[in-house]
XYZ file of C-alpha atoms in Angstrom:
586
model
C -103.216 -77.043 -75.340
C -105.528 -74.343 -74.060
C -108.413 -73.065 -76.255
C -106.628 -69.682 -76.444
C -103.428 -71.253 -77.798
C -105.333 -73.460 -80.233
C -107.299 -70.456 -81.472
C -104.142 -68.419 -81.958
C -102.271 -71.126 -83.820
C -105.332 -71.791 -85.931
C -105.511 -68.080 -86.842
C -101.866 -68.086 -87.781
C -102.185 -71.126 -89.992
C -105.301 -69.880 -91.740
C -103.799 -66.485 -92.464
C -102.111 -65.848 -95.818
C -98.369 -65.748 -96.002
C -98.561 -62.114 -97.070
C -100.492 -61.221 -93.868
C -97.921 -63.057 -91.740
C -95.278 -60.969 -93.219
C -97.240 -57.774 -92.716
C -97.473 -58.613 -89.080
C -93.705 -58.946 -88.966
C -93.380 -55.439 -90.237
C -95.399 -53.724 -87.563
C -92.720 -52.387 -85.253
C -94.006 -49.734 -82.890
C -92.057 -47.403 -80.704
C -92.067 -47.807 -76.945
C -93.566 -44.815 -75.141
C -91.317 -42.841 -72.798
C -94.184 -41.078 -71.144
C -93.434 -42.283 -67.686
C -91.173 -39.363 -67.428
C -94.144 -37.113 -67.478
C -95.490 -38.504 -64.234
C -92.807 -36.738 -62.212
C -94.879 -33.657 -61.481
C -92.803 -30.986 -59.553
C -90.157 -33.533 -58.487
C -87.384 -31.804 -60.541
C -88.258 -28.236 -59.559
C -85.646 -28.503 -56.865
C -87.283 -26.439 -54.053
C -86.502 -27.942 -50.647
C -89.393 -26.219 -48.810
C -91.897 -27.578 -51.338
C -90.429 -31.052 -51.278
C -90.354 -31.262 -47.502
C -94.032 -30.264 -47.362
C -95.202 -32.804 -49.785
C -95.500 -30.085 -52.529
C -98.468 -28.678 -50.592
C -97.424 -25.120 -51.092
C -100.134 -23.469 -53.220
C -101.214 -21.460 -50.218
C -97.700 -21.190 -48.750
C -95.525 -20.570 -51.857
C -91.825 -21.043 -51.472
C -89.597 -17.991 -52.279
C -88.534 -17.657 -55.949
C -90.163 -20.986 -56.842
C -93.551 -19.262 -56.277
C -93.187 -18.592 -60.000
C -94.018 -22.241 -60.581
C -96.117 -23.173 -57.584
C -98.138 -19.896 -57.236
C -96.937 -16.675 -58.774
C -98.905 -14.579 -56.267
C -96.478 -15.707 -53.610
C -93.782 -13.487 -55.192
C -95.611 -10.496 -53.506
C -94.275 -11.775 -50.123
C -90.688 -11.189 -51.199
C -89.459 -7.696 -50.213
C -86.472 -5.762 -51.406
C -83.950 -7.372 -53.664
C -83.223 -11.032 -53.203
C -81.277 -13.756 -54.934
C -81.637 -17.506 -54.752
C -79.410 -20.420 -55.506
C -80.441 -24.030 -55.186
C -79.117 -27.492 -55.848
C -80.529 -30.912 -56.187
C -78.887 -34.377 -55.969
C -81.090 -37.290 -56.937
C -80.424 -41.067 -56.772
C -82.848 -42.760 -59.209
C -83.374 -46.393 -59.959
C -85.584 -48.027 -62.515
C -85.908 -51.796 -62.349
C -87.833 -54.352 -64.413
C -88.054 -58.016 -63.427
C -89.044 -60.476 -66.062
C -90.345 -63.759 -64.765
C -91.805 -66.973 -66.324
C -94.075 -67.217 -69.338
C -97.724 -67.423 -68.687
C -99.950 -70.193 -70.027
C -100.367 -68.652 -73.519
C -96.664 -68.124 -74.354
C -95.566 -71.394 -72.720
C -98.242 -73.123 -74.831
C -96.964 -71.447 -77.987
C -93.419 -72.747 -77.187
C -94.605 -76.263 -76.325
C -96.836 -76.504 -79.429
C -94.104 -75.523 -81.913
C -91.382 -77.461 -80.039
C -93.535 -80.596 -80.453
C -93.859 -79.848 -84.249
C -90.107 -79.473 -84.670
C -89.419 -82.951 -83.339
C -90.024 -84.538 -86.785
C -87.241 -82.408 -88.209
C -84.536 -83.183 -85.743
C -81.555 -85.241 -86.706
C -79.936 -87.762 -84.421
C -78.065 -84.968 -82.576
C -81.208 -82.965 -81.734
C -80.604 -80.423 -84.497
C -83.289 -79.186 -86.824
C -82.881 -79.909 -90.543
C -83.756 -77.548 -93.475
C -80.758 -75.334 -92.564
C -82.451 -74.458 -89.230
C -80.939 -73.981 -85.805
C -81.563 -76.251 -82.770
C -84.841 -75.203 -81.041
C -82.900 -74.054 -77.977
C -81.080 -71.601 -80.142
C -83.956 -70.585 -82.358
C -86.396 -69.835 -79.462
C -83.787 -68.540 -76.949
C -85.250 -65.516 -75.038
C -82.584 -63.602 -73.079
C -85.244 -61.837 -71.026
C -86.740 -64.983 -69.518
C -86.180 -64.925 -65.708
C -83.998 -61.902 -65.876
C -83.681 -58.535 -64.172
C -83.115 -55.111 -65.767
C -81.695 -52.062 -64.010
C -80.842 -48.581 -65.093
C -77.137 -47.682 -64.667
C -75.198 -44.564 -63.871
C -76.653 -41.182 -63.436
C -79.672 -39.760 -65.287
C -79.770 -39.116 -69.062
C -80.978 -35.644 -70.033
C -81.618 -33.942 -73.275
C -79.828 -30.603 -73.824
C -79.114 -28.544 -76.880
C -76.598 -30.629 -78.808
C -78.011 -34.079 -77.825
C -78.540 -36.507 -74.943
C -75.991 -36.465 -72.107
C -75.339 -39.185 -69.571
C -74.589 -37.548 -66.227
C -72.272 -39.319 -63.852
C -74.581 -38.396 -60.968
C -78.050 -36.946 -60.678
C -77.123 -33.391 -59.744
C -77.870 -29.881 -60.817
C -78.289 -26.340 -59.765
C -80.261 -23.272 -60.652
C -81.568 -20.024 -59.220
C -83.360 -16.730 -59.767
C -83.898 -13.251 -58.393
C -86.775 -11.012 -57.343
C -87.160 -7.274 -56.771
C -89.759 -5.272 -54.936
C -89.288 -1.493 -55.336
C -89.505 0.461 -52.066
C -93.062 1.268 -51.182
C -94.441 -0.526 -54.309
C -97.213 -3.148 -54.310
C -95.456 -4.832 -57.336
C -92.762 -7.464 -57.125
C -90.853 -8.714 -60.156
C -88.764 -11.863 -60.589
C -87.423 -14.545 -62.850
C -86.333 -18.102 -62.101
C -84.627 -21.097 -63.773
C -86.140 -24.477 -63.083
C -87.031 -27.826 -64.711
C -90.799 -28.648 -64.773
C -89.920 -31.860 -66.455
C -86.506 -33.588 -66.549
C -86.195 -37.390 -66.555
C -84.289 -40.048 -68.269
C -82.042 -43.058 -67.835
C -79.907 -45.497 -69.655
C -79.409 -49.243 -69.601
C -76.446 -51.244 -70.814
C -76.368 -52.646 -74.343
C -76.805 -56.141 -72.946
C -79.568 -55.350 -70.389
C -82.673 -57.338 -71.121
C -84.908 -54.269 -70.446
C -83.313 -52.367 -73.387
C -86.275 -53.403 -75.582
C -88.472 -51.149 -73.427
C -85.897 -48.339 -73.936
C -82.115 -48.596 -73.729
C -81.559 -44.835 -73.418
C -84.185 -42.114 -73.104
C -84.416 -38.462 -72.105
C -87.397 -36.185 -71.686
C -86.711 -32.568 -70.786
C -88.497 -29.274 -70.311
C -86.409 -26.415 -68.798
C -87.752 -22.993 -68.049
C -84.661 -20.766 -68.599
C -86.497 -17.333 -68.412
C -89.748 -16.623 -66.494
C -90.457 -12.932 -66.212
C -93.095 -12.659 -63.411
C -95.105 -9.945 -61.750
C -97.094 -10.106 -58.509
C -99.383 -7.437 -57.174
C -100.731 -6.897 -53.635
C -104.341 -5.867 -54.191
C -104.675 -5.567 -50.397
C -102.995 -6.595 -47.255
C -104.833 -9.978 -47.539
C -105.136 -10.505 -51.311
C -102.347 -10.913 -53.939
C -102.273 -12.101 -57.589
C -99.410 -12.995 -59.838
C -98.622 -14.176 -63.396
C -95.578 -15.375 -65.270
C -94.621 -16.021 -68.926
C -92.284 -18.974 -69.271
C -89.670 -19.381 -71.968
C -88.821 -23.163 -72.185
C -86.383 -25.464 -73.850
C -87.949 -28.826 -74.742
C -85.953 -31.928 -75.831
C -86.419 -35.629 -76.229
C -84.158 -38.430 -77.226
C -84.307 -42.194 -77.424
C -82.329 -45.261 -78.305
C -84.482 -48.285 -78.726
C -83.453 -51.774 -79.846
C -86.533 -53.485 -81.294
C -87.765 -57.044 -81.237
C -91.249 -58.539 -81.618
C -91.834 -62.153 -80.765
C -95.306 -62.254 -82.342
C -96.887 -65.671 -82.932
C -96.642 -64.965 -86.739
C -92.878 -65.122 -86.484
C -92.986 -68.511 -84.844
C -95.372 -69.577 -87.682
C -92.872 -68.396 -90.367
C -90.225 -70.710 -88.803
C -92.676 -73.662 -88.507
C -92.469 -77.025 -90.337
C -95.577 -75.950 -92.312
C -93.550 -73.184 -94.026
C -90.540 -75.540 -94.453
C -92.628 -78.195 -96.116
C -94.395 -75.900 -98.571
C -91.951 -73.146 -99.387
C -88.488 -74.481 -98.776
C -86.297 -77.398 -99.926
C -84.530 -79.649 -97.371
C -81.333 -77.709 -97.796
C -83.017 -74.487 -96.916
C -83.278 -73.085 -100.424
C -86.440 -71.845 -101.959
C -88.946 -74.244 -103.444
C -89.580 -72.649 -106.833
C -92.726 -74.642 -107.616
C -94.471 -74.975 -104.246
C -97.863 -76.612 -104.169
C -99.655 -73.555 -102.555
C -98.762 -70.744 -104.858
C -97.185 -72.279 -107.874
C -94.355 -69.769 -107.745
C -91.317 -69.086 -105.787
C -91.763 -67.141 -102.555
C -88.649 -66.862 -100.368
C -89.665 -67.403 -96.750
C -86.584 -69.536 -95.969
C -84.354 -67.010 -94.169
C -84.430 -67.952 -90.466
C -85.643 -65.140 -88.118
C -85.476 -66.273 -84.522
C -88.545 -64.797 -82.763
C -86.477 -63.119 -80.012
C -83.814 -61.595 -82.168
C -83.226 -57.842 -82.446
C -84.812 -56.769 -85.677
C -84.044 -53.043 -85.771
C -82.773 -50.078 -83.916
C -84.585 -46.687 -83.577
C -82.490 -43.707 -82.515
C -83.643 -40.064 -82.507
C -83.066 -36.692 -80.899
C -85.414 -33.708 -81.269
C -85.705 -30.398 -79.501
C -87.034 -26.820 -79.539
C -85.304 -23.873 -77.999
C -88.379 -21.702 -77.544
C -91.659 -23.173 -76.181
C -93.947 -20.733 -74.378
C -96.280 -21.261 -71.374
C -97.602 -19.268 -68.486
C -98.599 -19.555 -64.846
C -101.186 -17.608 -62.817
C -102.025 -17.516 -59.151
C -103.912 -15.960 -56.254
C -103.353 -15.840 -52.538
C -105.991 -14.796 -50.025
C -105.658 -14.605 -46.206
C -109.220 -14.094 -44.904
C -107.954 -14.698 -41.247
C -104.601 -14.495 -39.610
C -104.598 -18.257 -39.103
C -105.882 -19.200 -42.615
C -104.466 -18.669 -46.123
C -106.057 -19.978 -49.285
C -104.268 -20.396 -52.645
C -105.257 -21.075 -56.250
C -102.827 -21.447 -59.141
C -102.813 -22.654 -62.800
C -100.047 -23.991 -64.897
C -100.895 -23.687 -68.595
C -100.741 -26.379 -71.172
C -97.618 -26.175 -73.381
C -97.815 -27.075 -77.043
C -94.464 -28.657 -77.912
C -93.162 -29.266 -81.377
C -89.609 -30.444 -81.671
C -87.386 -31.110 -84.700
C -84.460 -33.279 -85.221
C -83.126 -36.385 -86.949
C -83.889 -40.116 -86.793
C -81.957 -43.262 -87.705
C -83.927 -46.494 -88.089
C -81.830 -49.348 -89.677
C -83.223 -52.872 -90.051
C -80.895 -55.633 -88.730
C -80.068 -59.035 -90.050
C -81.454 -61.632 -90.176
C -84.785 -59.720 -90.413
C -83.360 -57.427 -93.086
C -82.190 -60.372 -95.201
C -85.605 -62.036 -94.767
C -87.469 -59.046 -96.038
C -85.040 -58.368 -98.973
C -85.301 -61.999 -100.089
C -89.085 -62.096 -99.626
C -89.490 -58.843 -101.504
C -87.216 -60.030 -104.260
C -89.402 -63.080 -104.930
C -90.905 -63.457 -108.460
C -94.176 -61.594 -108.711
C -93.409 -59.229 -105.836
C -93.408 -56.151 -108.129
C -96.893 -57.118 -109.397
C -98.094 -57.309 -105.766
C -96.589 -53.826 -105.016
C -98.129 -52.369 -108.201
C -101.513 -53.838 -107.463
C -101.618 -52.563 -103.902
C -100.273 -49.238 -105.098
C -103.279 -48.804 -107.340
C -105.395 -49.192 -104.151
C -103.437 -46.446 -102.387
C -101.356 -48.902 -100.308
C -97.594 -48.200 -100.216
C -95.145 -51.040 -99.626
C -91.378 -50.661 -99.556
C -88.987 -52.059 -102.258
C -86.288 -54.475 -101.477
C -83.860 -51.621 -101.998
C -85.573 -49.426 -99.411
C -85.382 -52.258 -96.899
C -81.655 -52.696 -97.606
C -80.818 -49.054 -97.215
C -80.401 -47.459 -93.877
C -83.457 -45.284 -92.893
C -82.526 -41.888 -91.835
C -84.211 -38.508 -92.147
C -85.887 -35.562 -90.391
C -88.276 -36.045 -87.504
C -90.812 -33.847 -85.839
C -92.355 -34.803 -82.519
C -95.456 -32.978 -81.256
C -97.350 -33.345 -77.953
C -98.993 -31.136 -75.333
C -97.689 -30.802 -71.758
C -100.988 -30.968 -69.764
C -102.489 -28.013 -67.932
C -102.750 -28.214 -64.161
C -104.977 -26.576 -61.520
C -103.842 -26.362 -57.866
C -105.798 -25.365 -54.830
C -104.477 -25.337 -51.285
C -104.875 -24.096 -47.764
C -102.468 -23.253 -45.005
C -103.650 -23.424 -41.398
C -101.590 -21.785 -38.589
C -102.917 -24.177 -35.932
C -100.787 -22.649 -33.126
C -98.077 -20.156 -33.029
C -95.602 -22.938 -33.627
C -97.565 -25.530 -35.725
C -98.648 -25.049 -39.313
C -100.483 -27.494 -41.626
C -100.717 -27.313 -45.391
C -103.009 -29.256 -47.717
C -103.051 -29.234 -51.540
C -105.206 -30.808 -54.158
C -104.062 -30.944 -57.763
C -105.816 -31.796 -61.044
C -103.726 -32.543 -64.139
C -105.207 -33.036 -67.624
C -103.172 -36.087 -68.619
C -105.708 -37.038 -71.267
C -104.331 -34.071 -73.290
C -100.908 -35.885 -73.320
C -102.469 -38.952 -74.887
C -101.807 -37.778 -78.434
C -98.166 -37.825 -79.415
C -97.396 -37.414 -83.047
C -94.213 -38.385 -84.809
C -93.751 -37.136 -88.364
C -90.694 -38.796 -89.946
C -90.617 -36.585 -92.941
C -89.872 -39.520 -95.277
C -91.396 -42.912 -95.839
C -89.901 -45.474 -93.466
C -89.898 -49.119 -94.742
C -90.932 -50.604 -91.376
C -93.809 -48.053 -91.103
C -94.853 -48.830 -94.656
C -95.399 -52.417 -93.545
C -96.787 -51.352 -90.294
C -99.423 -49.079 -91.891
C -100.834 -51.988 -93.919
C -100.775 -54.317 -90.937
C -102.540 -51.687 -88.868
C -105.279 -51.273 -91.430
C -105.684 -54.971 -91.969
C -105.385 -55.944 -88.301
C -107.046 -53.149 -86.384
C -108.696 -50.855 -88.901
C -106.047 -48.180 -88.311
C -106.483 -48.131 -84.499
C -102.776 -47.637 -83.990
C -102.473 -44.493 -86.117
C -99.634 -45.696 -88.314
C -98.902 -44.380 -91.785
C -95.778 -44.748 -94.011
C -94.172 -41.594 -92.588
C -96.126 -40.969 -89.366
C -97.146 -42.440 -86.059
C -99.974 -40.971 -84.008
C -99.779 -42.343 -80.504
C -102.995 -42.820 -78.657
C -101.893 -43.433 -75.065
C -105.384 -43.413 -73.556
C -104.326 -41.620 -70.376
C -106.774 -40.352 -67.966
C -106.994 -37.019 -66.051
C -105.788 -37.290 -62.482
C -106.607 -35.516 -59.245
C -104.402 -36.031 -56.182
C -103.355 -34.509 -52.946
C -100.300 -33.759 -50.797
C -99.953 -32.500 -47.291
C -97.232 -31.110 -45.023
C -96.613 -29.845 -41.521
C -94.228 -27.271 -40.174
C -92.973 -26.785 -36.545
C -91.264 -23.584 -35.492
C -88.664 -25.109 -33.258
C -86.932 -21.806 -32.507
C -86.792 -18.169 -33.780
C -84.375 -19.377 -36.492
C -85.153 -23.057 -37.120
C -88.303 -24.552 -38.645
C -88.795 -28.298 -39.076
C -90.953 -29.808 -41.859
C -92.406 -33.116 -42.957
C -94.734 -34.062 -45.846
C -96.530 -36.798 -47.744
C -97.837 -37.028 -51.258
C -100.052 -39.532 -52.894
C -99.342 -39.663 -56.656
C -101.707 -41.890 -58.669
C -101.019 -43.130 -62.171
C -102.609 -41.516 -65.200
C -102.652 -44.966 -66.890
C -106.124 -46.466 -66.666
C -106.441 -49.858 -65.015
C -108.311 -51.068 -68.115
C -105.223 -50.379 -70.416
C -102.050 -51.047 -68.472
C -98.763 -50.134 -70.043
C -95.660 -52.057 -69.030
C -93.346 -49.418 -70.541
C -94.536 -46.801 -67.998
C -92.672 -48.083 -64.912
C -93.775 -45.235 -62.686
C -97.450 -45.765 -61.833
C -99.067 -45.218 -58.416
C -96.398 -43.766 -56.183
C -95.941 -42.455 -52.609
C -93.667 -39.634 -51.585
C -92.521 -39.028 -48.061
C -90.171 -36.077 -47.079
C -88.557 -34.230 -44.245
C -86.606 -30.988 -44.087
C -85.754 -27.717 -42.288
C -85.290 -24.004 -42.796
C -82.725 -21.894 -40.970
C -82.230 -18.160 -40.745
C -78.578 -17.096 -40.933
C -77.144 -13.711 -40.107
C -77.412 -10.712 -42.412
C -80.805 -11.640 -43.920
C -79.676 -14.956 -45.303
C -81.586 -18.139 -45.210
C -81.101 -21.876 -46.107
C -83.589 -24.659 -46.679
C -82.881 -28.416 -46.914
C -84.978 -31.384 -47.831
C -84.878 -35.137 -48.248
C -87.583 -36.957 -50.108
C -88.163 -40.713 -50.889
C -90.413 -41.777 -53.711
C -91.381 -45.376 -54.419
C -93.597 -46.891 -57.216
C -94.061 -50.690 -57.782
C -96.321 -52.289 -60.381
C -97.024 -55.853 -61.337
C -98.053 -56.835 -64.917
C -99.158 -60.455 -65.003
C -98.685 -62.349 -68.247
C -100.876 -61.022 -71.123
C -102.142 -58.038 -69.061
C -100.538 -55.100 -70.788
C -101.517 -54.306 -74.388
C -98.166 -52.621 -74.690
C -95.468 -54.878 -73.259
C -96.653 -58.411 -72.786
C -99.806 -58.726 -74.786
C -100.902 -62.204 -76.096
C -103.740 -61.440 -78.415
C -102.451 -62.011 -81.977
C -104.199 -58.856 -83.092
C -102.149 -56.838 -80.559
C -99.222 -56.427 -82.953
C -98.269 -53.138 -81.266
C -94.880 -54.118 -79.855
C -95.573 -57.048 -77.464
C -91.867 -57.197 -76.797
C -92.164 -59.548 -73.770
C -95.184 -61.515 -75.086
C -96.989 -63.380 -72.380
C -94.257 -62.860 -69.740
C -94.687 -61.898 -66.108
C -93.259 -58.324 -65.549
C -92.660 -56.318 -62.318
C -91.475 -52.729 -62.294
C -89.928 -50.717 -59.492
C -88.976 -46.996 -59.467
C -87.130 -45.486 -56.482
C -85.934 -41.938 -56.081
C -84.024 -40.378 -53.213
C -83.821 -36.592 -53.460
C -81.552 -34.183 -51.535
C -82.203 -30.465 -52.025
C -80.592 -27.312 -50.640
C -81.317 -23.689 -51.323
C -79.675 -20.423 -50.300
C -81.445 -17.050 -50.134
C -79.899 -13.606 -49.583
C -80.888 -9.997 -49.743
C -78.565 -7.788 -51.707
């Protein structure tokens, strides 16, 4: 047995039974924030996609409202725009073998169980065979998202058969005026997926949707001179979020509660409670079997807000016929969404907690801790189904964009963009459940005892501290004027993760990613124009055993949802995007 395993087992055995049970209660919600790392992917503009989104100095038609509102000044007369996007998305998680720590935990406890086997290899004391008790469905398995994307809309989450959608906008430049006005519909953020009810990755998220849709964006651009333009927009957004999360937590404390030590001191041979155990002198019911890899609870919620405001600003300057410079700003968006949650506790974990909290003397424990300001749930609260109102608050980060566009020759143009996004502002996500939640009441005490409140858990609130970092990254694109009507494009974008290397998160499958793209634009008759683009994005990440504090942590103090404790995890996110737009004067 390694020193790490010996230390962990020693910790568990020297900890009081009450603390072990507190650790059981700390169930923490998996973060869906990977959806936030899809900057500009869901805008749906084919020119921007095909140029690696390097369009701050070369804004694309009506979507200038997002990329650089000053670009709207280039649109003359009255124009309308329709665009469509088809996306094929895949999110995979591959769960491999246990590392040394978790394998050691299994080996150690399996060895202890040998003295309690009968002649058929079954455990006595009303327990299951070890192979049943410690069965982990995720061991050496593969998880894949299924079907089309899941999105949040007014009314709830929707599973689309395919990843497809459409939108559009219009612009107007009065004759002889230096002003241009416009509005556009687009999705700054829209991502989500679903897994089957039996998929082993469901404990990371079975169904999730994260949506921000700009449905009205009144914009004005002004030509200060023939070479300098400015623009600004006010954005009216819908924001929504939904999640279905089955919960398990194979913490070492749960292995300990099922150990021979507990059986000897707290339970009779037939599995009933020892009413005069030698340790406490009173009956404490710890005899309900809770397999460490069983599904303890289910968290389901949907929240949204129909009116969330933001704004964009931009500037375009062409100091020479062959050079254009661009600067734009996308404001932070303060989001507060309201809805409902449902968080039932499942058997056998519910039965275990009810029996434990019905033990003689439990009320005295609750009253004593209550006098210290510590709230613990009653057995009745555990037995009831937890439902109630929920408010989710976070900040969509601000972003600065700077770019240049070089007309190298009459036919060749080169664009380069650099973007900075304040992902650290997205690190704080607050969930206010409106009512005391039994599992959070346990979790708040375990958080205080185990980490000094580091995880931000209270009986009715969770304050996420994701620890994200600000990110700067670049994209580039080139354009070739093949003929008077046809232009060819290609682009590349390097998209680094906002998750620090010092704090990996196995539930954010999209980390460092590369985007490559191609496309074309074609002028039709009667002042009509079409653009098309294809883009391919790939992100692959490896989380060796015990490397991710959220996901496969091994430290006994990391009780924040180590759902795949000590297991090797690999993630892969792929996206193929097909985008088409149509532009017409009217």
